[in-house]
C-alpha cells in the first residue's frame, strides 16, 4: 500500500543485563547503518525501560543498565545529533498510547505471542499483566511517532505483525484510513542470529548463566580472545561451501560472527578459510573480534564515567521525541472522543 507517512525509523532495546555481541551484530550495527541512509527523515533509538519492568528490576540496576544501553548506542556509532536517543519513560506518550492499544488489541492476538509463552514458561498465572500486554506497548512505541520502518531481530517479527494489526484495527474502527502507517520490519538476515559460544543451538543471551557463552560489549580484549579460543567447535576443518556448515551449528555460528564483523558473506569467509581447522580460524576470529569490539567497550566505559553527560543526551532526545509524538497524541485523543485528554 502506498502511504503518505514520512519515512521514519524507530527501534528499541531493553536495559536488562549486559549488552552482548549478539545485541551489537543483531541490532546496533543495523541502527548505525540506517543513520547513513537519508531517505529517512528521523531515526529514534529508544532504551525501553518501561518494557524492562514487565519482570522485576532492581531499581538502581535499571538506571545503570539504561545508561549502559545509551552509552552502547553512542559508542557503536549513533550520533545523538542525527539520531534521537532517549529512554522510554521520559516520554509519556508511550504509556498513554500503550493503554489505548491495550483496548484495541484482542486477547486472542496476544494469546498467540510466542515470546510471552517462552518468557512466562510454566508459571503463566504468576506472570505480570505487563508481560502479557508487552506487545501493545511496543506498538505504542512505534506508532506514537508514526514510524514506518523498524529494525528488529527475527524474534520480534511477530510483535511487529501485531503492531500492524493494531494500526489497521485502529484505522478501521475509527474510520481514519491511513491514520497510522503499517510499519515494516528491517531485518538483516546475515547478522540476525548470533548463537551461544557454548551451544550453537541457543541464542547468545545476556541471561545465560554461563558468561563464557557470550561476548559482553564491555569485556576486556584478553577476555574476548579467551572466550573465542574456548568456544565450542567440532573436530572437522571448515568446509569450502556454505552448504557444508549445515548440521554444524557451532562452526556456522563462528563463521557467521566472522562474516558479520568483517562485513563479508559467509561464502567469502569460507573462500578464505575453507579446508583450515579451528586452530587457524579461531585466532583470526579472536583478533577480528578484539579489534572491532574492544574499542567500543572502552568508549562505553569512558562515557559511563560521566552520568550527567549521558542523562543530558537522554533528556535532549526525549524532548525531540516528545515534540514528534505530541501532535499524534492530540489527534489520537480527539479521534477517540477523549475530550481534552492527554498532557500534551
Ligand atoms: N521488544 C524489543 C526486544 O525485546 C524491544 C522493543 C521495545 C522494540 N519496543 C520496540 C523494538 C519498538 C523495536 C521497536 O528486542
Short mmCIF file of C-alpha atoms and ligand atoms in Angstrom, two decimals:
data_model
loop_
_atom_site.label_atom_id
_atom_site.label_comp_id
_atom_site.label_asym_id
_atom_site.label_seq_id
_atom_site.Cartn_x
_atom_site.Cartn_y
_atom_site.Cartn_z
CA UNK A 1 0.00 0.00 0.00
CA UNK A 2 1.24 3.49 -0.69
CA UNK A 3 1.24 5.66 2.36
CA UNK A 4 1.51 9.34 2.93
CA UNK A 5 3.61 8.95 6.04
CA UNK A 6 7.08 10.41 6.35
CA UNK A 7 9.71 7.62 6.32
CA UNK A 8 10.81 7.36 9.92
CA UNK A 9 12.79 4.73 11.80
CA UNK A 10 12.07 3.59 15.35
CA UNK A 11 13.74 0.87 17.34
CA UNK A 12 14.34 -0.03 20.95
CA UNK A 13 16.48 -2.17 23.18
CA UNK A 14 15.78 -3.33 26.71
CA UNK A 15 18.06 -2.21 29.55
CA UNK A 16 18.42 -5.59 31.22
CA UNK A 17 21.77 -7.21 31.95
CA UNK A 18 24.93 -6.69 29.93
CA UNK A 19 24.89 -5.99 26.22
CA UNK A 20 26.43 -8.75 24.12
CA UNK A 21 27.99 -9.23 20.71
CA UNK A 22 24.57 -10.60 19.73
CA UNK A 23 22.91 -7.27 20.52
CA UNK A 24 25.67 -5.45 18.65
CA UNK A 25 25.56 -7.52 15.46
CA UNK A 26 21.84 -8.24 15.59
CA UNK A 27 20.71 -4.68 16.24
CA UNK A 28 23.25 -1.90 16.78
CA UNK A 29 25.14 -2.36 13.51
CA UNK A 30 21.82 -2.11 11.72
CA UNK A 31 20.85 1.04 13.66
CA UNK A 32 24.14 2.73 12.73
CA UNK A 33 23.85 1.74 9.05
CA UNK A 34 20.39 3.35 8.90
CA UNK A 35 21.87 6.60 10.12
CA UNK A 36 23.71 6.86 6.79
CA UNK A 37 20.56 6.41 4.69
CA UNK A 38 18.95 9.75 4.05
CA UNK A 39 15.60 8.52 2.78
CA UNK A 40 14.58 8.55 6.46
CA UNK A 41 13.53 11.87 7.91
CA UNK A 42 14.12 10.82 11.53
CA UNK A 43 15.60 7.94 13.47
CA UNK A 44 14.51 7.29 17.04
CA UNK A 45 16.51 4.84 19.14
CA UNK A 46 14.86 4.21 22.45
CA UNK A 47 16.04 2.48 25.62
CA UNK A 48 12.82 0.72 26.60
CA UNK A 49 12.91 0.89 30.39
CA UNK A 50 9.11 0.52 30.69
CA UNK A 51 9.39 -2.81 28.87
CA UNK A 52 12.15 -3.91 31.23
CA UNK A 53 9.86 -3.70 34.27
CA UNK A 54 7.50 -6.34 32.88
CA UNK A 55 9.77 -8.54 35.00
CA UNK A 56 11.14 -7.30 38.32
CA UNK A 57 14.16 -4.99 38.02
CA UNK A 58 16.25 -3.83 40.90
CA UNK A 59 15.82 -0.02 40.62
CA UNK A 60 19.49 1.03 40.84
CA UNK A 61 20.43 -1.65 38.33
CA UNK A 62 17.67 -0.46 35.96
CA UNK A 63 19.09 3.09 35.90
CA UNK A 64 22.62 1.75 35.42
CA UNK A 65 21.55 -0.53 32.56
CA UNK A 66 19.55 2.28 30.92
CA UNK A 67 22.66 4.46 30.80
CA UNK A 68 24.72 1.50 29.61
CA UNK A 69 22.47 0.93 26.60
CA UNK A 70 22.59 4.64 25.79
CA UNK A 71 26.40 4.52 26.04
CA UNK A 72 26.45 1.47 23.74
CA UNK A 73 24.31 3.28 21.17
CA UNK A 74 26.75 6.17 21.10
CA UNK A 75 29.94 4.08 21.32
CA UNK A 76 28.73 1.91 18.43
CA UNK A 77 28.40 5.00 16.25
CA UNK A 78 24.98 6.57 16.73
CA UNK A 79 25.32 10.32 16.68
CA UNK A 80 22.92 11.97 19.18
CA UNK A 81 22.53 14.90 16.77
CA UNK A 82 21.48 12.81 13.78
CA UNK A 83 19.57 10.16 15.73
CA UNK A 84 17.16 10.73 18.60
CA UNK A 85 18.45 8.78 21.61
CA UNK A 86 16.26 8.64 24.71
CA UNK A 87 14.68 6.36 27.28
CA UNK A 88 11.04 5.43 27.00
CA UNK A 89 9.86 6.53 30.45
CA UNK A 90 10.88 10.14 29.73
CA UNK A 91 8.17 10.49 27.06
CA UNK A 92 4.68 9.96 28.50
CA UNK A 93 3.14 9.23 25.08
CA UNK A 94 4.41 5.62 25.27
CA UNK A 95 2.44 4.74 28.40
CA UNK A 96 -0.61 6.73 27.28
CA UNK A 97 -0.85 5.19 23.82
CA UNK A 98 0.12 1.81 25.29
CA UNK A 99 -3.05 1.87 27.39
CA UNK A 100 -5.19 2.84 24.44
CA UNK A 101 -3.73 -0.02 22.39
CA UNK A 102 -4.47 -2.49 25.21
CA UNK A 103 -8.08 -1.60 24.43
CA UNK A 104 -7.60 -2.05 20.66
CA UNK A 105 -5.69 -5.35 20.71
CA UNK A 106 -7.68 -8.57 21.25
CA UNK A 107 -6.95 -11.22 23.87
CA UNK A 108 -6.78 -13.81 21.10
CA UNK A 109 -4.00 -11.89 19.33
CA UNK A 110 -1.88 -11.65 22.44
CA UNK A 111 -2.56 -15.28 23.35
CA UNK A 112 -0.69 -16.26 20.18
CA UNK A 113 2.54 -14.43 21.07
CA UNK A 114 5.33 -16.98 21.30
CA UNK A 115 7.64 -14.71 23.29
CA UNK A 116 5.12 -14.48 26.14
CA UNK A 117 4.83 -18.26 26.21
CA UNK A 118 8.63 -18.59 26.36
CA UNK A 119 9.13 -15.91 28.99
CA UNK A 120 6.22 -16.86 31.21
CA UNK A 121 7.11 -20.54 30.98
CA UNK A 122 5.09 -22.88 33.14
CA UNK A 123 4.23 -20.19 35.60
CA UNK A 124 1.76 -18.22 33.47
CA UNK A 125 -0.57 -17.43 36.37
CA UNK A 126 2.24 -15.62 38.12
CA UNK A 127 3.49 -13.56 35.14
CA UNK A 128 2.80 -9.82 35.28
CA UNK A 129 -0.09 -8.48 33.22
CA UNK A 130 2.52 -6.19 31.65
CA UNK A 131 4.49 -9.18 30.34
CA UNK A 132 1.33 -10.36 28.61
CA UNK A 133 0.47 -6.97 27.12
CA UNK A 134 4.13 -6.16 26.31
CA UNK A 135 3.48 -6.04 22.53
CA UNK A 136 0.80 -3.34 22.88
CA UNK A 137 3.39 -1.06 24.48
CA UNK A 138 5.79 -1.91 21.69
CA UNK A 139 3.14 -0.92 19.16
CA UNK A 140 2.72 2.36 21.04
CA UNK A 141 6.49 3.00 20.91
CA UNK A 142 6.42 2.76 17.16
CA UNK A 143 3.08 4.36 16.33
CA UNK A 144 3.32 7.33 18.71
CA UNK A 145 5.79 8.61 16.10
CA UNK A 146 4.01 7.09 13.12
CA UNK A 147 7.29 5.31 12.42
CA UNK A 148 7.31 3.42 9.13
CA UNK A 149 10.44 1.25 9.46
CA UNK A 150 11.57 -0.84 12.42
CA UNK A 151 14.97 -2.55 12.52
CA UNK A 152 14.49 -5.66 14.67
CA UNK A 153 15.75 -9.22 15.05
CA UNK A 154 13.81 -12.21 13.73
CA UNK A 155 12.42 -12.85 17.22
CA UNK A 156 10.48 -9.56 17.09
CA UNK A 157 8.76 -10.14 13.76
CA UNK A 158 5.62 -11.46 15.40
CA UNK A 159 5.38 -8.37 17.62
CA UNK A 160 5.70 -6.19 14.57
CA UNK A 161 2.90 -8.06 12.83
CA UNK A 162 0.77 -7.39 15.91
CA UNK A 163 1.71 -3.70 15.64
CA UNK A 164 0.40 -3.71 12.08
CA UNK A 165 -2.80 -5.43 13.20
CA UNK A 166 -3.31 -2.82 15.92
CA UNK A 167 -2.66 0.04 13.48
CA UNK A 168 -5.09 -1.43 10.94
CA UNK A 169 -7.81 -2.05 13.52
CA UNK A 170 -7.48 1.45 14.94
CA UNK A 171 -7.65 2.99 11.45
CA UNK A 172 -10.67 0.87 10.65
CA UNK A 173 -12.59 1.11 13.96
CA UNK A 174 -12.44 4.89 13.99
CA UNK A 175 -12.79 5.31 10.20
CA UNK A 176 -9.48 7.12 9.89
CA UNK A 177 -7.79 5.34 6.96
CA UNK A 178 -4.01 5.74 6.98
CA UNK A 179 -4.10 7.43 10.42
CA UNK A 180 -1.31 5.08 11.49
CA UNK A 181 1.14 3.61 8.98
CA UNK A 182 1.61 -0.18 8.89
CA UNK A 183 5.30 -0.28 9.82
CA UNK A 184 7.77 -2.56 8.03
CA UNK A 185 10.43 -4.64 9.79
CA UNK A 186 14.01 -4.17 8.59
CA UNK A 187 15.87 -7.41 9.18
CA UNK A 188 19.46 -8.04 8.17
CA UNK A 189 19.49 -11.79 7.54
CA UNK A 190 23.27 -12.37 7.66
CA UNK A 191 23.65 -10.94 11.12
CA UNK A 192 20.27 -11.60 12.63
CA UNK A 193 21.18 -14.58 14.81
CA UNK A 194 24.34 -14.83 16.87
CA UNK A 195 24.36 -18.01 18.94
CA UNK A 196 25.91 -19.04 22.26
CA UNK A 197 29.62 -19.89 22.20
CA UNK A 198 28.89 -22.96 24.34
CA UNK A 199 25.92 -24.32 22.37
CA UNK A 200 25.29 -23.32 18.78
CA UNK A 201 21.60 -24.20 19.08
CA UNK A 202 20.84 -21.43 21.60
CA UNK A 203 20.80 -17.72 21.00
CA UNK A 204 23.67 -15.73 22.58
CA UNK A 205 21.95 -14.23 25.57
CA UNK A 206 22.68 -11.79 28.35
CA UNK A 207 20.71 -14.05 30.68
CA UNK A 208 22.64 -17.30 30.02
CA UNK A 209 24.12 -18.43 33.36
CA UNK A 210 27.48 -19.14 31.67
CA UNK A 211 29.46 -15.96 31.00
CA UNK A 212 31.65 -18.00 28.64
CA UNK A 213 28.64 -18.41 26.35
CA UNK A 214 28.74 -14.77 25.28
CA UNK A 215 30.98 -11.81 24.48
CA UNK A 216 29.85 -8.84 26.56
CA UNK A 217 30.42 -5.46 24.93
CA UNK A 218 32.45 -4.35 27.96
CA UNK A 219 34.68 -7.48 28.13
CA UNK A 220 38.43 -6.71 28.04
CA UNK A 221 40.47 -7.63 24.96
CA UNK A 222 42.04 -10.58 26.83
CA UNK A 223 38.70 -11.94 27.95
CA UNK A 224 37.23 -11.66 24.43
CA UNK A 225 40.18 -13.57 22.96
CA UNK A 226 39.96 -16.21 25.68
CA UNK A 227 36.22 -16.79 25.15
CA UNK A 228 36.73 -17.22 21.39
CA UNK A 229 39.62 -19.66 21.94
CA UNK A 230 37.44 -21.72 24.27
CA UNK A 231 34.31 -21.58 22.11
CA UNK A 232 32.79 -24.99 21.43
CA UNK A 233 33.60 -26.44 17.98
CA UNK A 234 33.74 -29.79 16.22
CA UNK A 235 36.92 -31.58 15.06
CA UNK A 236 36.35 -31.13 11.30
CA UNK A 237 38.11 -28.49 9.21
CA UNK A 238 35.94 -25.67 7.82
CA UNK A 239 34.10 -26.52 4.59
CA UNK A 240 34.71 -24.54 1.40
CA UNK A 241 30.99 -24.01 0.74
CA UNK A 242 28.22 -22.62 2.94
CA UNK A 243 26.21 -25.84 2.46
CA UNK A 244 28.90 -27.72 4.34
CA UNK A 245 28.01 -25.78 7.51
CA UNK A 246 24.58 -27.35 7.84
CA UNK A 247 24.34 -29.62 10.85
CA UNK A 248 27.42 -27.87 12.32
CA UNK A 249 25.77 -25.22 14.48
CA UNK A 250 28.95 -24.06 16.24
CA UNK A 251 31.01 -23.81 13.03
CA UNK A 252 28.12 -21.96 11.39
CA UNK A 253 27.95 -19.51 14.27
CA UNK A 254 31.68 -18.71 14.34
CA UNK A 255 31.79 -18.24 10.58
CA UNK A 256 28.68 -16.07 10.87
CA UNK A 257 30.33 -13.90 13.52
CA UNK A 258 33.44 -13.52 11.36
CA UNK A 259 31.30 -12.60 8.35
CA UNK A 260 29.23 -10.07 10.27
CA UNK A 261 32.23 -8.39 11.91
CA UNK A 262 34.17 -8.17 8.66
CA UNK A 263 31.19 -7.12 6.53
CA UNK A 264 31.58 -10.18 4.27
CA UNK A 265 29.26 -13.04 3.38
CA UNK A 266 29.80 -16.50 4.87
CA UNK A 267 30.79 -17.66 1.38
CA UNK A 268 33.58 -15.04 1.30
CA UNK A 269 34.85 -16.22 4.68
CA UNK A 270 34.83 -19.86 3.60
CA UNK A 271 36.61 -18.98 0.35
CA UNK A 272 39.45 -17.82 2.58
CA UNK A 273 39.31 -20.36 5.45
CA UNK A 274 37.74 -23.45 3.84
CA UNK A 275 39.89 -26.52 4.46
CA UNK A 276 41.54 -24.99 7.53
CA UNK A 277 40.95 -26.19 11.08
CA UNK A 278 39.75 -24.15 14.04
CA UNK A 279 43.38 -23.96 15.20
CA UNK A 280 43.90 -21.48 12.38
CA UNK A 281 40.43 -19.92 12.26
CA UNK A 282 39.90 -19.15 15.94
CA UNK A 283 42.97 -16.88 16.34
CA UNK A 284 41.88 -14.92 13.25
CA UNK A 285 38.36 -14.61 14.67
CA UNK A 286 39.70 -13.60 18.09
CA UNK A 287 41.86 -10.85 16.54
CA UNK A 288 38.97 -9.55 14.47
CA UNK A 289 36.53 -9.56 17.42
CA UNK A 290 39.01 -7.79 19.68
CA UNK A 291 39.75 -5.19 17.00
CA UNK A 292 36.04 -4.44 16.46
CA UNK A 293 34.58 -4.81 19.95
CA UNK A 294 37.25 -3.81 22.48
CA UNK A 295 37.37 -0.14 21.34
CA UNK A 296 33.57 0.11 21.64
CA UNK A 297 33.72 -1.34 25.15
CA UNK A 298 36.42 1.14 26.08
CA UNK A 299 34.37 4.05 24.76
CA UNK A 300 31.33 2.78 26.69
CA UNK A 301 33.32 2.72 29.92
CA UNK A 302 34.59 6.25 29.22
CA UNK A 303 31.06 7.56 28.55
CA UNK A 304 29.67 5.86 31.66
CA UNK A 305 32.12 7.74 33.87
CA UNK A 306 30.07 10.90 33.27
CA UNK A 307 26.46 10.04 34.12
CA UNK A 308 25.44 13.70 33.87
CA UNK A 309 26.54 13.86 30.25
CA UNK A 310 24.58 10.71 29.33
CA UNK A 311 21.50 11.99 31.16
CA UNK A 312 21.75 15.28 29.24
CA UNK A 313 21.76 13.37 25.94
CA UNK A 314 18.71 11.34 27.04
CA UNK A 315 16.88 14.50 28.16
CA UNK A 316 17.57 16.24 24.87
CA UNK A 317 16.47 13.15 22.89
CA UNK A 318 13.29 12.88 24.96
CA UNK A 319 12.42 16.49 24.23
CA UNK A 320 12.82 15.98 20.49
CA UNK A 321 10.87 12.72 20.65
CA UNK A 322 8.03 14.34 22.61
CA UNK A 323 7.83 17.09 20.02
CA UNK A 324 7.18 14.46 17.35
CA UNK A 325 4.68 12.48 19.47
CA UNK A 326 2.65 15.44 20.77
CA UNK A 327 0.62 16.19 17.61
CA UNK A 328 -0.04 12.47 17.06
CA UNK A 329 -1.34 12.06 20.62
CA UNK A 330 -3.51 15.15 20.26
CA UNK A 331 -5.15 13.57 17.21
CA UNK A 332 -5.47 10.19 18.96
CA UNK A 333 -7.36 11.68 21.92
CA UNK A 334 -9.59 13.72 19.63
CA UNK A 335 -10.27 10.71 17.39
CA UNK A 336 -11.38 8.60 20.36
CA UNK A 337 -13.57 11.33 21.82
CA UNK A 338 -11.45 11.51 24.98
CA UNK A 339 -12.21 15.17 25.28
CA UNK A 340 -9.29 17.28 26.40
CA UNK A 341 -7.33 14.11 27.15
CA UNK A 342 -3.59 13.82 27.46
CA UNK A 343 -0.97 16.10 28.87
CA UNK A 344 0.27 17.44 25.53
N1 LIG B 1 10.77 -5.90 22.15
C1 LIG B 1 12.05 -5.47 21.64
C2 LIG B 1 13.10 -6.51 22.04
O1 LIG B 1 12.98 -7.13 23.06
C3 LIG B 1 12.43 -4.13 22.19
C4 LIG B 1 11.47 -3.08 21.73
C5 LIG B 1 10.55 -2.43 22.50
C6 LIG B 1 11.33 -2.58 20.43
N2 LIG B 1 9.87 -1.52 21.77
C7 LIG B 1 10.32 -1.60 20.49
C8 LIG B 1 11.96 -2.85 19.20
C9 LIG B 1 9.90 -0.91 19.36
C10 LIG B 1 11.55 -2.17 18.06
C11 LIG B 1 10.53 -1.20 18.15
O2 LIG B 1 14.08 -6.64 21.34
#
